[in-house]
XYZ file of C-alpha atoms in Angstrom:
643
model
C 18.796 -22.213 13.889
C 17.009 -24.773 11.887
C 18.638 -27.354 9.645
C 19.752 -26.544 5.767
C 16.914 -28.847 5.103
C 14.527 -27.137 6.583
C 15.658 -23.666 5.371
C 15.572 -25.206 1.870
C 12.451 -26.432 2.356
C 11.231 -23.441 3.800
C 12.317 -20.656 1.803
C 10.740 -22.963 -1.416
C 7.304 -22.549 -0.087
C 8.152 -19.093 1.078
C 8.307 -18.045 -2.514
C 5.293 -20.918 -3.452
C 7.446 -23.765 -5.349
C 5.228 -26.169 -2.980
C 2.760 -25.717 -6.307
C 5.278 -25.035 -9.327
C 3.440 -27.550 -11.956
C 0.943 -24.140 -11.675
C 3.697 -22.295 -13.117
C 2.611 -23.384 -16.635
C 6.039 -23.994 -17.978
C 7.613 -27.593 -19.114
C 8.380 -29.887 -15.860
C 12.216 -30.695 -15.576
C 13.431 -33.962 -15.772
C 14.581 -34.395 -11.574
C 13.684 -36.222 -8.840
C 15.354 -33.889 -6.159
C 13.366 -31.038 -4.117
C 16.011 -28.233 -4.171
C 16.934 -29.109 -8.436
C 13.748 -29.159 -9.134
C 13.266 -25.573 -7.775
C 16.214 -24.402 -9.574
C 15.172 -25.509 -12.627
C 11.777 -24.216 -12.495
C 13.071 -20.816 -11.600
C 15.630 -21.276 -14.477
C 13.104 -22.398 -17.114
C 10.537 -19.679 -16.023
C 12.856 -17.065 -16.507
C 14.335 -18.412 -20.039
C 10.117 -18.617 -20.764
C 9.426 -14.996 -19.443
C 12.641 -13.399 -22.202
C 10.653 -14.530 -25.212
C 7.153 -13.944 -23.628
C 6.967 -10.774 -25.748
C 8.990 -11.675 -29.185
C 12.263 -13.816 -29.076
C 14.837 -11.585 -28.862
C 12.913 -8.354 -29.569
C 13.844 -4.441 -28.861
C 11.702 -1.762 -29.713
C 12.545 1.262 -30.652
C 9.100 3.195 -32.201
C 6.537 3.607 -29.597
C 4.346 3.594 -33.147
C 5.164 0.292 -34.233
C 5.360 -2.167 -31.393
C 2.665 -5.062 -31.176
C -0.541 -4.530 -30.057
C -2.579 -5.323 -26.887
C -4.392 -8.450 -28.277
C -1.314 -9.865 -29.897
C 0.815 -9.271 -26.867
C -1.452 -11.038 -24.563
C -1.611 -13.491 -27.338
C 2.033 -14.181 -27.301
C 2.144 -14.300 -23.617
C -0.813 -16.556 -22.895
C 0.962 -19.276 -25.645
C 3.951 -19.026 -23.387
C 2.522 -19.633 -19.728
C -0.800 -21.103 -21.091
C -2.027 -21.622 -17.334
C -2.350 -17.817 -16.985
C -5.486 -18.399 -17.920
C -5.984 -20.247 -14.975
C -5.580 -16.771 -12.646
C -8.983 -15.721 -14.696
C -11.029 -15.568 -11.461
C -9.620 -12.467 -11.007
C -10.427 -10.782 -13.601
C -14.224 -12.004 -13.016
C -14.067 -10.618 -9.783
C -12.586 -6.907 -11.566
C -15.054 -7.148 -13.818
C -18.129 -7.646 -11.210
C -16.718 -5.895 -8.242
C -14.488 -3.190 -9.969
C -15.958 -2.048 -12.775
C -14.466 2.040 -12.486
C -11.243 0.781 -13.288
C -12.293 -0.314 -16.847
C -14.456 2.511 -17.324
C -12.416 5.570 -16.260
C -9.654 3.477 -18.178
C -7.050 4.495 -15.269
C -4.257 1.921 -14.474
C -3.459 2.123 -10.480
C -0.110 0.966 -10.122
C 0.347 3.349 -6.719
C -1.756 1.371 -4.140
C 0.312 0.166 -1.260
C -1.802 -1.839 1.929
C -5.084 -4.072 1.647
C -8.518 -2.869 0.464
C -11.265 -3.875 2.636
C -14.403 -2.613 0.343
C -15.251 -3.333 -3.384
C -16.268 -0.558 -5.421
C -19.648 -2.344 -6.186
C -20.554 -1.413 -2.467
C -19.491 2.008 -2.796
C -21.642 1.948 -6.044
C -24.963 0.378 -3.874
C -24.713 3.135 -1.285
C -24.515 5.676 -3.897
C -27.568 4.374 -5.424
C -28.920 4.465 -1.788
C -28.084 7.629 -0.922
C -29.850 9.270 -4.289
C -33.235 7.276 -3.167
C -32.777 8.753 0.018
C -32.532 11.921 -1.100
C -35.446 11.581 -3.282
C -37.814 11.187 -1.013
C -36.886 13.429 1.214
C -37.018 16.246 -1.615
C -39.652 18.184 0.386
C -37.074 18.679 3.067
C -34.563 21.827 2.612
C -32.339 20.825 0.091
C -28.962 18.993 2.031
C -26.044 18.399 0.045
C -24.174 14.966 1.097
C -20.382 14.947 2.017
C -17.875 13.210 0.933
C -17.651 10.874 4.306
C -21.581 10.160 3.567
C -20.810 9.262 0.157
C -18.088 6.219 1.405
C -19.669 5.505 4.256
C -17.869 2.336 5.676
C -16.738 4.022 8.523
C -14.764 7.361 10.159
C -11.567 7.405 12.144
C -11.579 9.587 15.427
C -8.789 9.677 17.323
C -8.651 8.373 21.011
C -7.279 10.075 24.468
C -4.927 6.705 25.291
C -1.204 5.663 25.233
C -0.560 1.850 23.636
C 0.490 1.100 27.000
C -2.476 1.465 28.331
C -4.312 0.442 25.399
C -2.223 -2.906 25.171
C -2.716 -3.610 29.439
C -5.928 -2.709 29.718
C -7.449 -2.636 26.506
C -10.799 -0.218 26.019
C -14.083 -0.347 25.248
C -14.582 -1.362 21.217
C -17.653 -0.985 19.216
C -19.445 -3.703 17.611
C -18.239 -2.356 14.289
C -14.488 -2.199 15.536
C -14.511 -6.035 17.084
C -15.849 -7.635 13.449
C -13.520 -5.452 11.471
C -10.793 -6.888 13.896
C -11.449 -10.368 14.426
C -11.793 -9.760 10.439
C -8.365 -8.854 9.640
C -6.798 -11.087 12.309
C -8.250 -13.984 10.116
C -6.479 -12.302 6.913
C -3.687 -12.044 8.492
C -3.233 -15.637 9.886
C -2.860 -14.585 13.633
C -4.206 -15.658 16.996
C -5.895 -13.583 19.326
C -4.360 -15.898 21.713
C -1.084 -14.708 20.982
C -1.205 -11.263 19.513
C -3.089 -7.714 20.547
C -4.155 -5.732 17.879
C -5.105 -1.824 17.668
C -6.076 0.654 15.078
C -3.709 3.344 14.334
C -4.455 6.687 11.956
C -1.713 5.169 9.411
C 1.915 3.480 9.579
C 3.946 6.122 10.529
C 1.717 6.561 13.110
C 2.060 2.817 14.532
C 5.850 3.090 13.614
C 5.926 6.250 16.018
C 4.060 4.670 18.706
C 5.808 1.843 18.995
C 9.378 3.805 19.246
C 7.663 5.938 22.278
C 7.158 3.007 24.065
C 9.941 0.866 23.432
C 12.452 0.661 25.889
C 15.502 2.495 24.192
C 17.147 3.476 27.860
C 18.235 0.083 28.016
C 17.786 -1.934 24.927
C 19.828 0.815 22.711
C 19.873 0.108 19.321
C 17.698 0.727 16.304
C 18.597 -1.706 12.919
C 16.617 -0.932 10.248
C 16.249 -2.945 6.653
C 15.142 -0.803 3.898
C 16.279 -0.506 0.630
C 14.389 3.098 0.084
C 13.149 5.966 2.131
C 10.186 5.302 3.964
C 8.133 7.949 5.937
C 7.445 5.916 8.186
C 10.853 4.600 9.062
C 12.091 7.864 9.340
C 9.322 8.858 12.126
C 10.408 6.160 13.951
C 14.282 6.903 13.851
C 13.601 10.868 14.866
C 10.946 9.344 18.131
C 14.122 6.505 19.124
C 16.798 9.348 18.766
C 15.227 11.872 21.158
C 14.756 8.541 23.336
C 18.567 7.966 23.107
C 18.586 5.312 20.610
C 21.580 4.231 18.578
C 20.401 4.226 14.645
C 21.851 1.608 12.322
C 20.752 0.518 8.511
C 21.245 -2.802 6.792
C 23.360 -1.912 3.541
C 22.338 -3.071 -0.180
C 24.666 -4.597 -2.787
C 25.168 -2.761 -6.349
C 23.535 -3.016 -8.229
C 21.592 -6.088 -7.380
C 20.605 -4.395 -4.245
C 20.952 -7.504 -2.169
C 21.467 -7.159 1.368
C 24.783 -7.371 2.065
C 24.731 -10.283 4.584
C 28.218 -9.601 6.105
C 27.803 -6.489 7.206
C 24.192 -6.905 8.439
C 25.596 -9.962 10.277
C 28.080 -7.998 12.215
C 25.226 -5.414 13.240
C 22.861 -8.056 14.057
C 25.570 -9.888 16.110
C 27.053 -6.789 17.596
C 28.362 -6.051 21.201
C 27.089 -8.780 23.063
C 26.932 -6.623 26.087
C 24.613 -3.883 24.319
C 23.006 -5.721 21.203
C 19.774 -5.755 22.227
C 17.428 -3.953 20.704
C 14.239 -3.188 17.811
C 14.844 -4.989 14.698
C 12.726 -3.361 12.141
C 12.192 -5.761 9.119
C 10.167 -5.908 6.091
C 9.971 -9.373 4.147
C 10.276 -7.391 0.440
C 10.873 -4.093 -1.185
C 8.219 -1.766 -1.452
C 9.640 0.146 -3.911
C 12.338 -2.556 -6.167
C 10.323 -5.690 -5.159
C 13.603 -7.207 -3.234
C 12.512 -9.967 -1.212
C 14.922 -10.921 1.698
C 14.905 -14.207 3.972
C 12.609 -14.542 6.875
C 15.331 -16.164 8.615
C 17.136 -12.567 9.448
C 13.903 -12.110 12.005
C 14.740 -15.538 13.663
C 18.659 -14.874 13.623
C 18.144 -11.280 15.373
C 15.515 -12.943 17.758
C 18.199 -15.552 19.009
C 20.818 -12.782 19.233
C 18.468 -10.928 21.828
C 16.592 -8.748 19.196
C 12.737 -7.930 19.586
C 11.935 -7.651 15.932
C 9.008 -6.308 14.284
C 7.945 -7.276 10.739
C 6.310 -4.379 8.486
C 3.932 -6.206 6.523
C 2.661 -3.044 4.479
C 4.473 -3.857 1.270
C 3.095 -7.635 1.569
C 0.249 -9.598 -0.392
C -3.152 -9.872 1.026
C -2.213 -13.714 1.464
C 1.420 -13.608 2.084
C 0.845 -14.282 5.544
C 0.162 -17.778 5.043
C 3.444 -18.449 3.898
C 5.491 -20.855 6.036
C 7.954 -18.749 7.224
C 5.803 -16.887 9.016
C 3.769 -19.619 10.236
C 7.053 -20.656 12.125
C 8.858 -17.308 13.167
C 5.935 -14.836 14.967
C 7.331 -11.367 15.346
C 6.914 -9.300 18.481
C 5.440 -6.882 16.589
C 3.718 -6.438 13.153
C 2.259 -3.307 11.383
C 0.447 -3.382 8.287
C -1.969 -1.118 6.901
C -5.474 -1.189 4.595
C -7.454 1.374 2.670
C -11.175 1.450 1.691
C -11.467 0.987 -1.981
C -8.592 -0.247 -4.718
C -8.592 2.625 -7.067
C -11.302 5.012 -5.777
C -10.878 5.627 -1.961
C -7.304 5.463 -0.476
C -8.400 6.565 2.948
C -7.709 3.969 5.394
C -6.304 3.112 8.867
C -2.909 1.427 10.015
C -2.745 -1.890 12.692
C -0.340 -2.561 15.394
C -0.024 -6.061 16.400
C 1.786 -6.629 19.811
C 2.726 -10.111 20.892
C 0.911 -10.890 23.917
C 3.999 -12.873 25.526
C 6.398 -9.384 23.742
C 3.780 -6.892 25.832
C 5.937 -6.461 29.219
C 8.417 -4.447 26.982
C 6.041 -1.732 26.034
C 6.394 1.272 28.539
C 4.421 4.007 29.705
C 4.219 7.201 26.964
C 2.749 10.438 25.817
C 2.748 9.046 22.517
C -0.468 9.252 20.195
C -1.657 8.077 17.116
C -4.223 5.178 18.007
C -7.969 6.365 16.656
C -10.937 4.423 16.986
C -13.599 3.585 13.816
C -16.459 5.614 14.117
C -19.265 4.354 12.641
C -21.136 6.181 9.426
C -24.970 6.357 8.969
C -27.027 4.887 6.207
C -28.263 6.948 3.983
C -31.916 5.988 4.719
C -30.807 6.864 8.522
C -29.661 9.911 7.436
C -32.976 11.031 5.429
C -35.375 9.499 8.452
C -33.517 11.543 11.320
C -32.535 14.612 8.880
C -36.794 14.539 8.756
C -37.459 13.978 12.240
C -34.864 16.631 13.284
C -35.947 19.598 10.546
C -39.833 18.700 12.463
C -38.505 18.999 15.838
C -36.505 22.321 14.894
C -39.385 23.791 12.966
C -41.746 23.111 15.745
C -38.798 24.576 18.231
C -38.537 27.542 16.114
C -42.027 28.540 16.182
C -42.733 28.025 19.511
C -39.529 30.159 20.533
C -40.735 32.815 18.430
C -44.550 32.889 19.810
C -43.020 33.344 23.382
C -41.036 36.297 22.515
C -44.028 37.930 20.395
C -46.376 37.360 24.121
C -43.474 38.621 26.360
C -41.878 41.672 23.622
C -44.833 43.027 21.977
C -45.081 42.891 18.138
C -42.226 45.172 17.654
C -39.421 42.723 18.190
C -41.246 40.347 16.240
C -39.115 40.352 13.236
C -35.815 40.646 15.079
C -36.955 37.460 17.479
C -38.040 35.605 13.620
C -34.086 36.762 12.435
C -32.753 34.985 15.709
C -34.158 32.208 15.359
C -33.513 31.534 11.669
C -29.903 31.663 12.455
C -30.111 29.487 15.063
C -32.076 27.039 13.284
C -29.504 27.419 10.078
C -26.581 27.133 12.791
C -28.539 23.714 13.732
C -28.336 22.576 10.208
C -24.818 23.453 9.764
C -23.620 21.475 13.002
C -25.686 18.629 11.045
C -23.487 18.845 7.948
C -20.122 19.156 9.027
C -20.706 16.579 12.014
C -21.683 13.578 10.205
C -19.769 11.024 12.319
C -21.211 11.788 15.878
C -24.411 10.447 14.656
C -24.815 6.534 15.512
C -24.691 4.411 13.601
C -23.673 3.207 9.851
C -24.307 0.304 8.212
C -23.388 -0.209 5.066
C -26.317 -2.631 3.366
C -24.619 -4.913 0.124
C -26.806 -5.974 -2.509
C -23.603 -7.671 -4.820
C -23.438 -11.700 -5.059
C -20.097 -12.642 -3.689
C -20.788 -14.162 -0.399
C -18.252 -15.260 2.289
C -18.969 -16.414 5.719
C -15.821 -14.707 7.547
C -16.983 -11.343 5.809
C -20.440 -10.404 7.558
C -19.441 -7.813 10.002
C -22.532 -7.268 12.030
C -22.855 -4.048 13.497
C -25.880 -2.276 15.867
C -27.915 -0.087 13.906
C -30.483 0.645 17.068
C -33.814 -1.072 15.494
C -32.237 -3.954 13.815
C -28.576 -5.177 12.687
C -26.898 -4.927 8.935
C -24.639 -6.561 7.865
C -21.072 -4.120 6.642
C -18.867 -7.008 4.223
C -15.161 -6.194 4.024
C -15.362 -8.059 0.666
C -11.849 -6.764 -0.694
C -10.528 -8.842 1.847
C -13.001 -11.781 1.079
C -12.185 -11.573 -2.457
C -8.236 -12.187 -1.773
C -9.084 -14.904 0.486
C -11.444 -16.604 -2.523
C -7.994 -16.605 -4.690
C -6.038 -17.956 -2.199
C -2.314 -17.537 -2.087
C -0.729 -19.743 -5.121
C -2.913 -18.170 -7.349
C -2.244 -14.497 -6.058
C 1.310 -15.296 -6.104
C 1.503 -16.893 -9.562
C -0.486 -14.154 -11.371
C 1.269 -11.401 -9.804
C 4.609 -13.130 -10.980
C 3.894 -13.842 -14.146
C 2.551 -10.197 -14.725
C 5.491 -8.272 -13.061
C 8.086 -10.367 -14.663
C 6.648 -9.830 -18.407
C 6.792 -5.632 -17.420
C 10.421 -5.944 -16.186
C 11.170 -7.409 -19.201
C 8.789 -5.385 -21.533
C 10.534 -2.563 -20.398
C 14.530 -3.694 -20.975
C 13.112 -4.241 -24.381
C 12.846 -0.219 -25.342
C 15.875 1.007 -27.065
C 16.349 4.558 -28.163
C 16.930 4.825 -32.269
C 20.168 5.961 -33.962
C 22.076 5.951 -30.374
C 25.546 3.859 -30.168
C 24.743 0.141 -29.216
C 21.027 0.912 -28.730
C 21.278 2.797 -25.606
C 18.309 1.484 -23.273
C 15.105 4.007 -22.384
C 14.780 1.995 -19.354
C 17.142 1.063 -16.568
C 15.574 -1.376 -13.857
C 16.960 -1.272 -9.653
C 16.935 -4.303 -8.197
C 15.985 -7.372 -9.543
C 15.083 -8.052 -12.766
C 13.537 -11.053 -14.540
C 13.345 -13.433 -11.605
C 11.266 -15.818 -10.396
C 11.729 -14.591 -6.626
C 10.959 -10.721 -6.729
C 7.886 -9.171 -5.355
C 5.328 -7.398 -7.530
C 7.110 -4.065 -7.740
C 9.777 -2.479 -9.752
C 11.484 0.744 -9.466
C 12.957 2.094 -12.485
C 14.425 5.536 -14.264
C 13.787 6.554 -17.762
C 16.879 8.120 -20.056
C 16.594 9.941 -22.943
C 19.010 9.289 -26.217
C 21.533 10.960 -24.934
C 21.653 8.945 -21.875
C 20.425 12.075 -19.170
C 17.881 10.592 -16.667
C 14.612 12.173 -16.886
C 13.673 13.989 -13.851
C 10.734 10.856 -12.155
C 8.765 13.557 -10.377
C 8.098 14.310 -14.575
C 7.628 10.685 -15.556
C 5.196 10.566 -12.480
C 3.074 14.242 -14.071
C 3.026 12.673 -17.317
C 1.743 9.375 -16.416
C -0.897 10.794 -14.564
C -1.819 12.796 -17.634
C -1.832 9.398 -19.306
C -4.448 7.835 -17.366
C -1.335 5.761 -15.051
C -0.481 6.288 -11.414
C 2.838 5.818 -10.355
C 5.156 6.548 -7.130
C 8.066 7.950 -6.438
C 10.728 6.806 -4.277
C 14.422 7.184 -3.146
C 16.533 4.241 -2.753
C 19.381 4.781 -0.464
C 22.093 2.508 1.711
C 23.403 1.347 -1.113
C 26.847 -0.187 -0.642
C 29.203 0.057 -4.313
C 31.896 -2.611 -4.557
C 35.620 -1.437 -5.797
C 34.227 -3.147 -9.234
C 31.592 -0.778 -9.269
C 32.813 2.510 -7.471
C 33.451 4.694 -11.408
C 29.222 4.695 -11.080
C 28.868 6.012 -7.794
C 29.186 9.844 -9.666
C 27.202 8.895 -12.085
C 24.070 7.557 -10.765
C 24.505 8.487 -7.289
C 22.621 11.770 -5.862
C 22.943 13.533 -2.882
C 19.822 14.830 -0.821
C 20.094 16.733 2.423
C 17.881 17.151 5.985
C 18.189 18.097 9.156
C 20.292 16.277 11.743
C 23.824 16.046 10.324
C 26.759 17.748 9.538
C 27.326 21.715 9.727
C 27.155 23.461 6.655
C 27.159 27.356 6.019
C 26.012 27.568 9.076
C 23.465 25.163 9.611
C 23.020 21.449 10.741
C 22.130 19.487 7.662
C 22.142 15.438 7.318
C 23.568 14.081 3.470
C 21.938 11.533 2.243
C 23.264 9.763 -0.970
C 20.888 7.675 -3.279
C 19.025 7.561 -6.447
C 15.673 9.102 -6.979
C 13.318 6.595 -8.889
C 9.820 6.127 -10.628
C 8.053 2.850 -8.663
C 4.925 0.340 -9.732
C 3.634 -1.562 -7.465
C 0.907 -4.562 -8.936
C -1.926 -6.376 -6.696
C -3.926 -9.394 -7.025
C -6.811 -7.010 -9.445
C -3.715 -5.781 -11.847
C -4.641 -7.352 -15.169
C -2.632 -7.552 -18.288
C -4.085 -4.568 -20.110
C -2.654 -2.419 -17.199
C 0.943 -3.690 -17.361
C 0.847 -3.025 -21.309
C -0.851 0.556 -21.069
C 2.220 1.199 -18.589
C 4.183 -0.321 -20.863
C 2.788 1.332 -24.051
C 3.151 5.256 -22.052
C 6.795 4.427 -21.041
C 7.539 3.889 -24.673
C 6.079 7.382 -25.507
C 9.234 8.687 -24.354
C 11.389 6.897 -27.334
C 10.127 9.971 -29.235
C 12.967 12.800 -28.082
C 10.241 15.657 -28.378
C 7.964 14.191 -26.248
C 8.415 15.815 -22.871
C 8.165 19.330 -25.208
C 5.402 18.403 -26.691
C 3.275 17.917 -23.667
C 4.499 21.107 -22.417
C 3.379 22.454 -25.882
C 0.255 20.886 -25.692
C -0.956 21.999 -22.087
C 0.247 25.556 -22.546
C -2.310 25.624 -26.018
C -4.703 24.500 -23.931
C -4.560 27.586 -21.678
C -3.924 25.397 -18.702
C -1.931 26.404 -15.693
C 1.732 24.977 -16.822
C 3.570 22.551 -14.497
C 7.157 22.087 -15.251
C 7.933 19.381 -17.471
């Protein structure tokens, strides 16, 4: 293990106090490292309780400030906010849908790799296109044409195989990898990546081919359930894994180091084993030590890191610049707030690859390609000639050979094959080589031009999302994110129901609150005044109706101290599946938690979305309003959803 100086030292730039005078907030008077951290962290979160009014609650959704003097009030508090305005250049340039459909995305989860402005120019390409081809039959464009960065096929190989032998990659899927090695602050030196359909699949393929017949066990560390995770635990079972879970302290929903300490250290004779660990919360922004992946790696542990709840840039961090896992998933989409379609990676440590075994397990896919638009309307032309042409010449043979009287029945045949022709054409997009996707926006980068074959000539296919992180950089990501996430924690602890006894809170954060070391996520529950959680599959319907997307989740493991064991009833639920105990009859597994509503923020969340979330949570101060919207869509003569 490394010194308690360079833990210290570490775990500080882990969570960016390398920069703090960017924090904005008054200096403390210290000439020590590790006070000097504390103090920032204690001054920032003193700052962040009056960043909305000193001392304020709010208990009319009608009557709290508005947008431009919140943002007021909060810039005058962290003045260097302002300083984080690149970003919002970038939204406003590259993003533009997300201020004009006035939608707040709080729901995306991974990387984007495309801008929406790209989307936008192949759009505008694709209508040219099918301008001038308007003497053609008409051809409606699908959806795949329409974002045409690329397809996903899936591919006949084990990872074994893949990771031993590798395969044959397109130009298109080498620059898209070489790409988000880069992001991701890895060497192809030292690790193999390959492209998965999404991260339950990578989760599943890496728990067929780990070696559970002799390295048993299975510890987990997740504060929620995760589809992914639970893929993984059903593949290692059947393999004749032994399942265990890190547990989380109430209610701060720490890990409780003890008892993951023991598991970690268990058995020396069968401790070995997959340590599956993710540096924060996905769903209550926890963030947990880096150091558990080098403790499990020195107690004989092969650990691999899920990096799909990270920042675009938190893999520059130097925690992870010192402890490489033996395997790391992650996971990106096309567009922030318009396409979530996407792909998951595996990355396998090249020195880590001996362990993987021989499967039958699937899941890895392959990019395919999409065609320009101008590609499309050039061999859409040439291929309507070549089947008109086709057509008539098949019809004048049967008129020599049948006589005139099977004329029209010969004309009928071919019409449908020519139509069945056209209809392969439609539907089969992605077997047609290649796309390139052609950018006409400003923002240039050098690592982003992806070159791929186009047959005559080369285009160039920018993963700009990715570019655009990489312009902020990490302190900057990191310190608008903070600032942003911190003021909606708090924002929200501020609501207070009217006329109840001691102002009984709307809102009731899991996890941590205001605090200068939580991720950019929050999971949360709304009550009404008489203190009866409201149902967040409903929160989720409404916000949507509002214009706000928001997740569910279900946070579980949760360990309650004798202190805290009278609000185990009380908050605690109990969810079944298969796999457990009998009951009536049939095998069911229990599964205690809570059920909350989660927001996850990225580097494009602005202020106005964190107050329009904040402004719709506040809607339900008013006791009605959950009636009232069923009231209102039933008027409407809409199909009612319970709410």
């Amino acid at each position: 293990m490394h010194s308690p100086c360079t833990r210290e030292v570490s775990e500080d730039c882990f969570h960016n106090l390398c920069h703090l005078p960017f924090l904005g907030i008054p200096e403390p008077q210290s000439s020590t490292s590790t006070t000097t951290a504390a103090s920032y962290r204690h001054v920032f979160e003193v700052s962040m309780a009056s960043s909305i009014y000193p001392n304020s609650q709010f208990t009319n959704h009608e009557s709290f400030p508005s947008l431009q003097e919140s943002f007021s009030h909060f810039t005058k508090t962290f003045p260097l906010y302002s300083q984080t305005d690149q970003a919002d250049k970038i939204r406003e340039q590259e993003y533009c849908h997300l201020s004009l459909s006035n939608h707040v995305c709080l729901d995306y989860i991974g990387h984007g790799l495309f801008s929406y402005s790209q989307q936008r120019s192949y759009s505008q390409e694709a209508t040219v296109a099918s301008a001038s081809s308007s003497s053609l039959p008409s051809r409606r464009y699908s959806s795949s044409f329409e974002t045409p960065f690329f397809g996903i096929s899936y591919k006949a190989a084990n990872l074994h195989s893949q990771i031993q032998y590798g395969s044959h990659e397109s130009e298109l899927e080498y620059k898209i990898q070489k790409r988000i090695m880069a992001l991701m602050n890895l060497s192809e030196d030292d690790y193999t990546m390959v492209f998965t359909a999404n991260q339950s699949s990578a989760f599943k393929l890496l728990a067929d081919s780990y070696p559970f017949q002799s390295n048993h066990n299975l510890l987990t560390v997740y504060d929620h359930e995760n589809e992914a995770v639970k893929v993984m635990i059903e593949s290692s079972k059947n393999r004749g894994a032994q399942v265990m879970s890190a547990e989380f302290s109430w209610p701060s929903l720490r890990i409780h180091s003890g008892k993951l300490l023991e598991k970690v250290r268990r058995r020396r004779k069968n401790r070995r084993g997959l340590f599956v660990f993710p540096l924060q919360s996905r769903v209550t922004g926890a963030r947990y030590s880096y150091l558990w992946m080098n403790m499990a790696r020195e107690n004989g542990w092969h650990v691999l890191l899920d990096a799909c709840g990270l920042g675009p840039k938190d893999m520059e961090t130097l925690g992870l610049s010192l402890f490489k896992p033996d395997f790391l998933v992650c996971s990106f989409f096309k567009v922030f707030g318009e396409n979530p379609s996407g792909f998951g990676c595996l990355f396998v440590k090249k020195s880590s690859s001996s362990v993987i075994k021989d499967s039958a397990g699937t899941g890895l896919v392959r990019l395919v390609p999409a065609r320009r638009p101008s590609q499309i309307s050039e061999g859409s032309a040439n291929e309507d000639t070549e089947t008109e042409e086709k057509a008539k010449q098949e019809l004048h043979d049967d008129d020599s050979l049948q006589g005139s009287s099977s004329g029209p029945f010969s004309r009928q045949q071919t019409s449908e094959k020519t139509s069945e022709l056209e209809e392969i054409k439609e539907i089969s997009p992605k077997h047609k080589a290649p796309e390139i996707e052609v950018s006409v926006a400003s923002f240039e980068s050098s690592q982003s031009q992806i070159i791929a074959s186009s047959g005559s000539g080369y285009s160039y296919l920018e993963c700009r999302g990715l570019d655009h992180a990489d312009s902020l950089g990490l302190i900057l990501i990191s310190a608008r994110e903070r600032y942003l996430i911190n003021w909606l924690v708090n924002a929200l602890t501020s609501l207070r129901h009217p006329h109840s006894e001691n102002g009984h809170p709307l809102v009731r954060i899991y996890g941590p609150k205001v605090k200068f070391d939580r991720g950019p996520a929050v999971a949360f529950n709304v009550f009404d005044w008489k203190g009866e959680k409201v149902d967040p599959a409903i929160v989720q319907k409404l916000a949507d109706r509002n214009n706000v997307s928001l997740s569910c989740g279900f946070l579980h493991h949760i360990l309650f101290s004798d202190k805290y064991e009278h609000e185990r009833a009380q908050i605690s639920e109990t969810r079944t599946g298969e796999g457990g105990a009998v009951l009536n009859g049939k095998r069911v597994k229990l599964d205690s938690g809570i059920s909350v509503v989660t927001a996850a923020l990225g580097f494009l969340t602005n202020f106005e979305d964190v107050y329009k979330f904040w402004a719709f949570v506040s809607l339900f101060l008013d006791a009605d309003f959950v009636q009232k919207e069923r009231w209102r869509y039933t008027a409407l003569n809409q199909m009612t959803i319970e709410v």
